[in-house]
Every structure is written in structure tokens, then in C-alpha cells.
Short mmCIF file of C-alpha atoms in Angstrom, two decimals:
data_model
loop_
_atom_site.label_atom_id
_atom_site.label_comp_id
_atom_site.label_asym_id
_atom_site.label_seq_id
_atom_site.Cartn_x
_atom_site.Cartn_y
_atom_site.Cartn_z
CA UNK W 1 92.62 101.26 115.65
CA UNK W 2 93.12 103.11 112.30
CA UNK W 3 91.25 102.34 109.38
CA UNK W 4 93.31 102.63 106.27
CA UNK W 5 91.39 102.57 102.92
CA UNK W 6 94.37 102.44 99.70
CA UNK W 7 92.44 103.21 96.54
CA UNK W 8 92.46 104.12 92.98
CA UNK W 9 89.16 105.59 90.99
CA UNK W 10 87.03 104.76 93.77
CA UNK W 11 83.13 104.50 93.59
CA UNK W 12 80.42 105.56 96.04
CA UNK W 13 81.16 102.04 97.94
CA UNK W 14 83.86 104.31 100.00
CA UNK W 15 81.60 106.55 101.31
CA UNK W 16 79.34 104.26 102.11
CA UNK W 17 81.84 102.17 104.23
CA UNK W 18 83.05 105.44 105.27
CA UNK W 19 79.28 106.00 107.13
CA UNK W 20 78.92 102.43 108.02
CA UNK W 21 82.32 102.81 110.11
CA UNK W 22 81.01 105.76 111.70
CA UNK W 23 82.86 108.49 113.57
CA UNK W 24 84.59 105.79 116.41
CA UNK W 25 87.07 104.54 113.70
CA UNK W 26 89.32 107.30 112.13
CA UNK W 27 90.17 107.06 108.64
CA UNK W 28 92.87 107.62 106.37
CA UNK W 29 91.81 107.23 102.64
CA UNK W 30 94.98 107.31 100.05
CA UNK W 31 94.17 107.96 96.13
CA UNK W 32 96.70 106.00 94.79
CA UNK W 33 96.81 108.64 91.60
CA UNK W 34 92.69 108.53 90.78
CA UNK W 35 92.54 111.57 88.87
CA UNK W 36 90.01 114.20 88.41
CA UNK W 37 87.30 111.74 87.83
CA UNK W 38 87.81 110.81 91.73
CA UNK W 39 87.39 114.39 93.40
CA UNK W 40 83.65 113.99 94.06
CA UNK W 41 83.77 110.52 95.66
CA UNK W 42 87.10 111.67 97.77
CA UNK W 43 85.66 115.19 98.86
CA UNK W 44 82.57 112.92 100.09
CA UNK W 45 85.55 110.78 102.27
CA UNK W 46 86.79 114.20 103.79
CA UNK W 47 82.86 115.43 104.66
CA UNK W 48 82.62 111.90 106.34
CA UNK W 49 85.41 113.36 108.77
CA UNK W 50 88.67 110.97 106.60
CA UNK W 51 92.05 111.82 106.46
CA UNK W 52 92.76 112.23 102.25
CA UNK W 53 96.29 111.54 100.98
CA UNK W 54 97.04 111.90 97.54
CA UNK W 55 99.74 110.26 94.51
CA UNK W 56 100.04 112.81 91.63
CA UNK W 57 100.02 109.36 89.71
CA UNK W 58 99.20 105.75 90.11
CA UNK W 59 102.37 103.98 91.86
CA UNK W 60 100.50 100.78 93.31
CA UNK W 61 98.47 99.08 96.22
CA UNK W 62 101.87 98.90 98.30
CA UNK W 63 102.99 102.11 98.00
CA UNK W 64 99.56 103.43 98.76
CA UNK W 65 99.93 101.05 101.92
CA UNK W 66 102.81 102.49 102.83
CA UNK W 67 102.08 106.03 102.32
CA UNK W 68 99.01 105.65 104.83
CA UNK W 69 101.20 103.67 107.02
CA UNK W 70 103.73 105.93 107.35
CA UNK W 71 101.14 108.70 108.10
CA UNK W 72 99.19 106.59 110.55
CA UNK W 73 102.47 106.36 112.87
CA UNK W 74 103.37 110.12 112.83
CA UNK W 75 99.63 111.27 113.31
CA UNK W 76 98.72 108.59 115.58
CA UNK W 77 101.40 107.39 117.42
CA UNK W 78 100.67 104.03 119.22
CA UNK W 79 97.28 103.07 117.20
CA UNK W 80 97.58 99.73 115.63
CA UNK W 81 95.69 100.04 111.67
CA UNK W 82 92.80 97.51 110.09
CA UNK W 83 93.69 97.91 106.28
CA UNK W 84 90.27 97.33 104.12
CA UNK W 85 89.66 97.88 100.51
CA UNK W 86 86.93 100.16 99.49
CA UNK W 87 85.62 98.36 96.72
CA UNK W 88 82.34 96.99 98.49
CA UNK W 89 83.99 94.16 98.86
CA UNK W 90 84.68 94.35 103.04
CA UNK W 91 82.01 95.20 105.20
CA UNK W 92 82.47 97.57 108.23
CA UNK W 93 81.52 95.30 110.90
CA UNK W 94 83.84 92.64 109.11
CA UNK W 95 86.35 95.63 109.17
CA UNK W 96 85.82 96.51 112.85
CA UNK W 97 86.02 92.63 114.04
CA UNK W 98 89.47 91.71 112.15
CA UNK W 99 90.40 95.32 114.41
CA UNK W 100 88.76 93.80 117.33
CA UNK W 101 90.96 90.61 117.42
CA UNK W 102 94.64 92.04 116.73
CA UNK W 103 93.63 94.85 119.98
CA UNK W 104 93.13 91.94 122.22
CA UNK W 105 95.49 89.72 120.83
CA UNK W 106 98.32 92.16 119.30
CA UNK W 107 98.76 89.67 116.72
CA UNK W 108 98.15 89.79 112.55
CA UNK W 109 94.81 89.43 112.13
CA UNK W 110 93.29 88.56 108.27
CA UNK W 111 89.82 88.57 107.45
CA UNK W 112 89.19 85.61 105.34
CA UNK W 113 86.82 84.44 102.76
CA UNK W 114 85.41 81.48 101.65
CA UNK W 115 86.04 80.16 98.35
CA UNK W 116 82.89 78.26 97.52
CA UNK W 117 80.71 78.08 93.98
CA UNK W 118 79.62 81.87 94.34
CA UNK W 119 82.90 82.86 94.11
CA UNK W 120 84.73 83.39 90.72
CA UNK W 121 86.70 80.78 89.28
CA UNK W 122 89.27 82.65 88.55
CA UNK W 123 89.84 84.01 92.44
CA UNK W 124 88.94 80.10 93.47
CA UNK W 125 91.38 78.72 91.47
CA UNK W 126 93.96 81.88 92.01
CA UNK W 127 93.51 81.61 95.82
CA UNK W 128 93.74 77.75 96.43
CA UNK W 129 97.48 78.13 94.46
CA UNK W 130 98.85 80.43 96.22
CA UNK W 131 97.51 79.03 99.43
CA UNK W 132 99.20 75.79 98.97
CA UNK W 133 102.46 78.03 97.89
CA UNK W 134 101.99 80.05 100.66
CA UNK W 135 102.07 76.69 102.88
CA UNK W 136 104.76 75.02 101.16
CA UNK W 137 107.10 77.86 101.11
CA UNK W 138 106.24 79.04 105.09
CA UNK W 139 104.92 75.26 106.86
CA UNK W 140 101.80 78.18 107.36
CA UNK W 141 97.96 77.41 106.58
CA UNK W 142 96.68 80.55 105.65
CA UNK W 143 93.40 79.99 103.41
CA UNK W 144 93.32 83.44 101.76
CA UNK W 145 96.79 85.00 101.55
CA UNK W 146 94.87 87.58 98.84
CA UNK W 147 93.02 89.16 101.37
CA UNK W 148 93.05 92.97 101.47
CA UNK W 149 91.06 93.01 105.22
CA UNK W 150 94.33 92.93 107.71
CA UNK W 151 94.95 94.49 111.41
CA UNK W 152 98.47 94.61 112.56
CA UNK W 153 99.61 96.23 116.06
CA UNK W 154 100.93 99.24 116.75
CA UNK W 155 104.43 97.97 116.95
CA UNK W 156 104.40 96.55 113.55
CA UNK W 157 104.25 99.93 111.83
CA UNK W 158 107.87 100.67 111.04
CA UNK W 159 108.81 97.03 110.27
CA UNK W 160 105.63 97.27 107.38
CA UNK W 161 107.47 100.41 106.07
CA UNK W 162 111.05 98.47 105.60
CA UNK W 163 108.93 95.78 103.65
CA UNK W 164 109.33 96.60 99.50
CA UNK W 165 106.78 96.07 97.17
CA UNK W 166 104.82 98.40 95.19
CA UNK W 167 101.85 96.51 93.57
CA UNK W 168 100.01 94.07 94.85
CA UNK W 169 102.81 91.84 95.77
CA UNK W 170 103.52 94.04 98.67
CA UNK W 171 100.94 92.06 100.48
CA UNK W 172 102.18 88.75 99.87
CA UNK W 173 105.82 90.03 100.99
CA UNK W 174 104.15 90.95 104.50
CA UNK W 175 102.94 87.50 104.64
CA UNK W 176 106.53 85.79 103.55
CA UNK W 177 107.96 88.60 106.04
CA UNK W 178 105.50 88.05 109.13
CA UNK W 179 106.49 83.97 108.83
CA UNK W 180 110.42 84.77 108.71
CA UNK W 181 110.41 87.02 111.63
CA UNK W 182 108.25 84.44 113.52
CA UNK W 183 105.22 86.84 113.87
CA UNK W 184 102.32 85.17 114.52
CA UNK W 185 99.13 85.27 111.67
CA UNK W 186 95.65 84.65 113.10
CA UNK W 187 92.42 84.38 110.34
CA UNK W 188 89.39 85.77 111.45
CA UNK W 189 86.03 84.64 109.36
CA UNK W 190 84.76 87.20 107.03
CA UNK W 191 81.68 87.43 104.86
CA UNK W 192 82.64 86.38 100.58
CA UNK W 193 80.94 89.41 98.49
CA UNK W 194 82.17 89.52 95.03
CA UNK W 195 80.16 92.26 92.60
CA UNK W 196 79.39 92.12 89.67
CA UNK W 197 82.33 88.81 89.34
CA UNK W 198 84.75 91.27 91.17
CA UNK W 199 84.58 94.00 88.31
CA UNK W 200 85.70 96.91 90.73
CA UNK W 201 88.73 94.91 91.23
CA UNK W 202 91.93 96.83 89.97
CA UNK W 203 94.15 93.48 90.20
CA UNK W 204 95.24 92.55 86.63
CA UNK W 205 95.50 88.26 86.18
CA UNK W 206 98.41 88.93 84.45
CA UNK W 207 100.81 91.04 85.24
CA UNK W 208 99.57 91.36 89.07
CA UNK W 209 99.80 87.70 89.36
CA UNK W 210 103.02 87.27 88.29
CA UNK W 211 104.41 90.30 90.85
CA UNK W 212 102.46 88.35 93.70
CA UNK W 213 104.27 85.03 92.07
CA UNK W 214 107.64 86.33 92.17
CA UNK W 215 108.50 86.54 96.08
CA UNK W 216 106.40 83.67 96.86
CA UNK W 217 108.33 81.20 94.42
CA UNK W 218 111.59 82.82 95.34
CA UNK W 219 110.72 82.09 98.96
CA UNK W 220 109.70 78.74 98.08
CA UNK W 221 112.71 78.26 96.19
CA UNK W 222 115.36 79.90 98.92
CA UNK W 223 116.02 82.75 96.60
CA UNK W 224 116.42 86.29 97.28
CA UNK W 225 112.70 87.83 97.41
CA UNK W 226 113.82 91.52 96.76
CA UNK W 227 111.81 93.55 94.18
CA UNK W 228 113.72 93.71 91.23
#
């Protein structure tokens, strides 16, 4: 299993996953367009023995997905790939058990969180919506849809690639995508770690939302779910 770590003006939390994961899970790290200001903490990533791609300039969380993706299935033919984010928000043995599950099972595997008083309202409130969305729109329970800790098979790789999306709703399209083409989703239980009320986070309330919004209404709704 591949780790793949999509990120944009990282801090020292990669490299410290990057240790924690340790040399038995390779790593590919995309900059999703960090700039100068990211060299050190990336050129610490390549010491630690990852794979760095780069974006001249920030193009979003799914295309950074995708760009790893597509790398991970030409350099690595066969592997199936735990996505994380880097923001010290997944920890590596979380990481290494959502892995764990989809090798045995070859299924979807999502780390989830719980959404209890530690966690911010915003992400509480944000996470319970588009849960019950999620459900309405799919018949699926899935109690964090927003989670950036996923495993998928080997053979999912080039059906991930045909999914579109370049933000943040590309996640949410996997989900809508997975429960049309009858893949199954399994949840694993992952620890909740929000710092500093999720200030690394690079997801805007606003305009992220409404990309993430967009397919899951128009699924919801029957419509056509293409980014527009």
C-alpha cells in the first residue's frame, strides 16, 4: 500500500508523519503549487526517502489526488494507495490501519472521526449535513463523508482518475461514484485531532462548501453531477 500525502504550504507535521510511517510504507507527497516558502519542509519529505511531485500553481485537493494517483499506478503497478492529509490531523498508525483493512478486504476503506464537543462546531454541524445528504441521496450511512484518511484497491486506480473534480469536491464525487457503481464503503474508527480549531485546514466554508454541495444535491436531486 501507497501512501499518498496531497498538500499545499505544508508544515513540519509532514515530516513528522513522514518518520512516524517509517521506511515500510512508500510515499508520494504532491505540492499542490506551495511555493518557495514550502522547499524546506518538502526537501525534508525527499530526505525521509518520499516521492515529491510538484503544480507550478495551486489547482486543488482533487487534482493533487489525481496527479499522485496517476503516478502511483505507473510507478507501482498493482499497489492499492491509503490517501492521508498531512496537516497533523491523521496519525500514522490510523493511516496504516485504514491500509490494513482495504488489503484484506479490497474494499473502500475511510477512517472516521467522531464528532463530539471537542470538535468544532463548524465541522460538527458541516459533517452531520452532509452525512444525512450523503444518506438521503445514496440509502448509504457514512458518518464522515469529509474525511481525507481513505484506502482504495489496486483496481480502483484508473476508475479514481475518470472521476472530475478539482477542489475538494473531488472527494465527495468518489463517494456519490463508489455508491453508483455499487462499490462497497467500509468505515474504519479513527482518532478526532483538530489543532488549533483546525487552523492548518486549507478548506474555505464558503466557497469549498458549496463545490462539495453541488454534486451531492445534484445527486440527491437526479441531476447531472458533472463539474461545471
Amino acid at each position: 500500500m501507497i501512501a499518498l500525502l496531497p498538500v499545499y504550504r505544508p508544515s513540519f507535521h509532514l515530516p513528522q508523519l513522514l518518520t512516524a510511517l517509517g521506511n515500510d510504507t512508500p510515499a508520494v507527497v504532491v505540492d499542490d503549487g506551495g511555493g518557495p516558502g514550502a522547499a524546506a519542509v518538502l526537501d525534508a519529505a525527499r530526505a525521509l526517502g518520499a516521492t515529491v511531485l510538484h503544480h507550478p500553481a495551486n489547482r486543488g485537493k482533487g487534482a493533487a489526488l489525481r496527479t499522485g494517483l496517476a503516478h502511483i499506478a505507473e510507478a507501482w503497478p498493482g499497489h492499492g494507495v491509503v490517501c492521508a492529509d498531512a496537516d497533523g490531523q491523521h496519525r500514522a498508525e490510523d493511516v496504516r490501519r485504514v491500509a490494513r483493512h482495504t488489503e484484506v478486504t479490497g474494499r473502500i476503506a475511510l477512517g472516521v472521526r467522531e464528532f463530539g464537543a471537542g470538535v468544532p462546531l463548524r465541522s460538527r454541524v458541516g459533517n452531520g449535513l452532509t452525512a444525512a445528504l450523503f444518506r438521503a441521496a445514496t440509502g448509504l450511512r457514512v458518518r464522515d463523508t469529509q474525511t481525507g484518511l481513505r484506502a482504495y484497491p489496486a483496481g480502483h486506480l484508473q476508475w479514481l482518475l475518470g472521476i472530475p473534480g478539482d477542489g475538494f469536491d473531488y472527494e465527495m464525487r468518489v463517494l456519490l461514484a463508489a455508491a453508483r457503481a455499487g462499490h462497497p464503503i467500509d468505515t474504519v474508527d479513527v482518532a478526532t485531532t483538530y489543532l488549533d480549531d483546525n487552523a492548518g485546514s486549507h478548506f474555505s466554508p464558503l466557497g469549498d462548501s458549496a463545490r462539495v454541495y453541488r454534486p451531492l444535491l445534484a445527486g440527491l436531486f437526479g441531476a447531472d453531477a458533472r463539474e461545471d
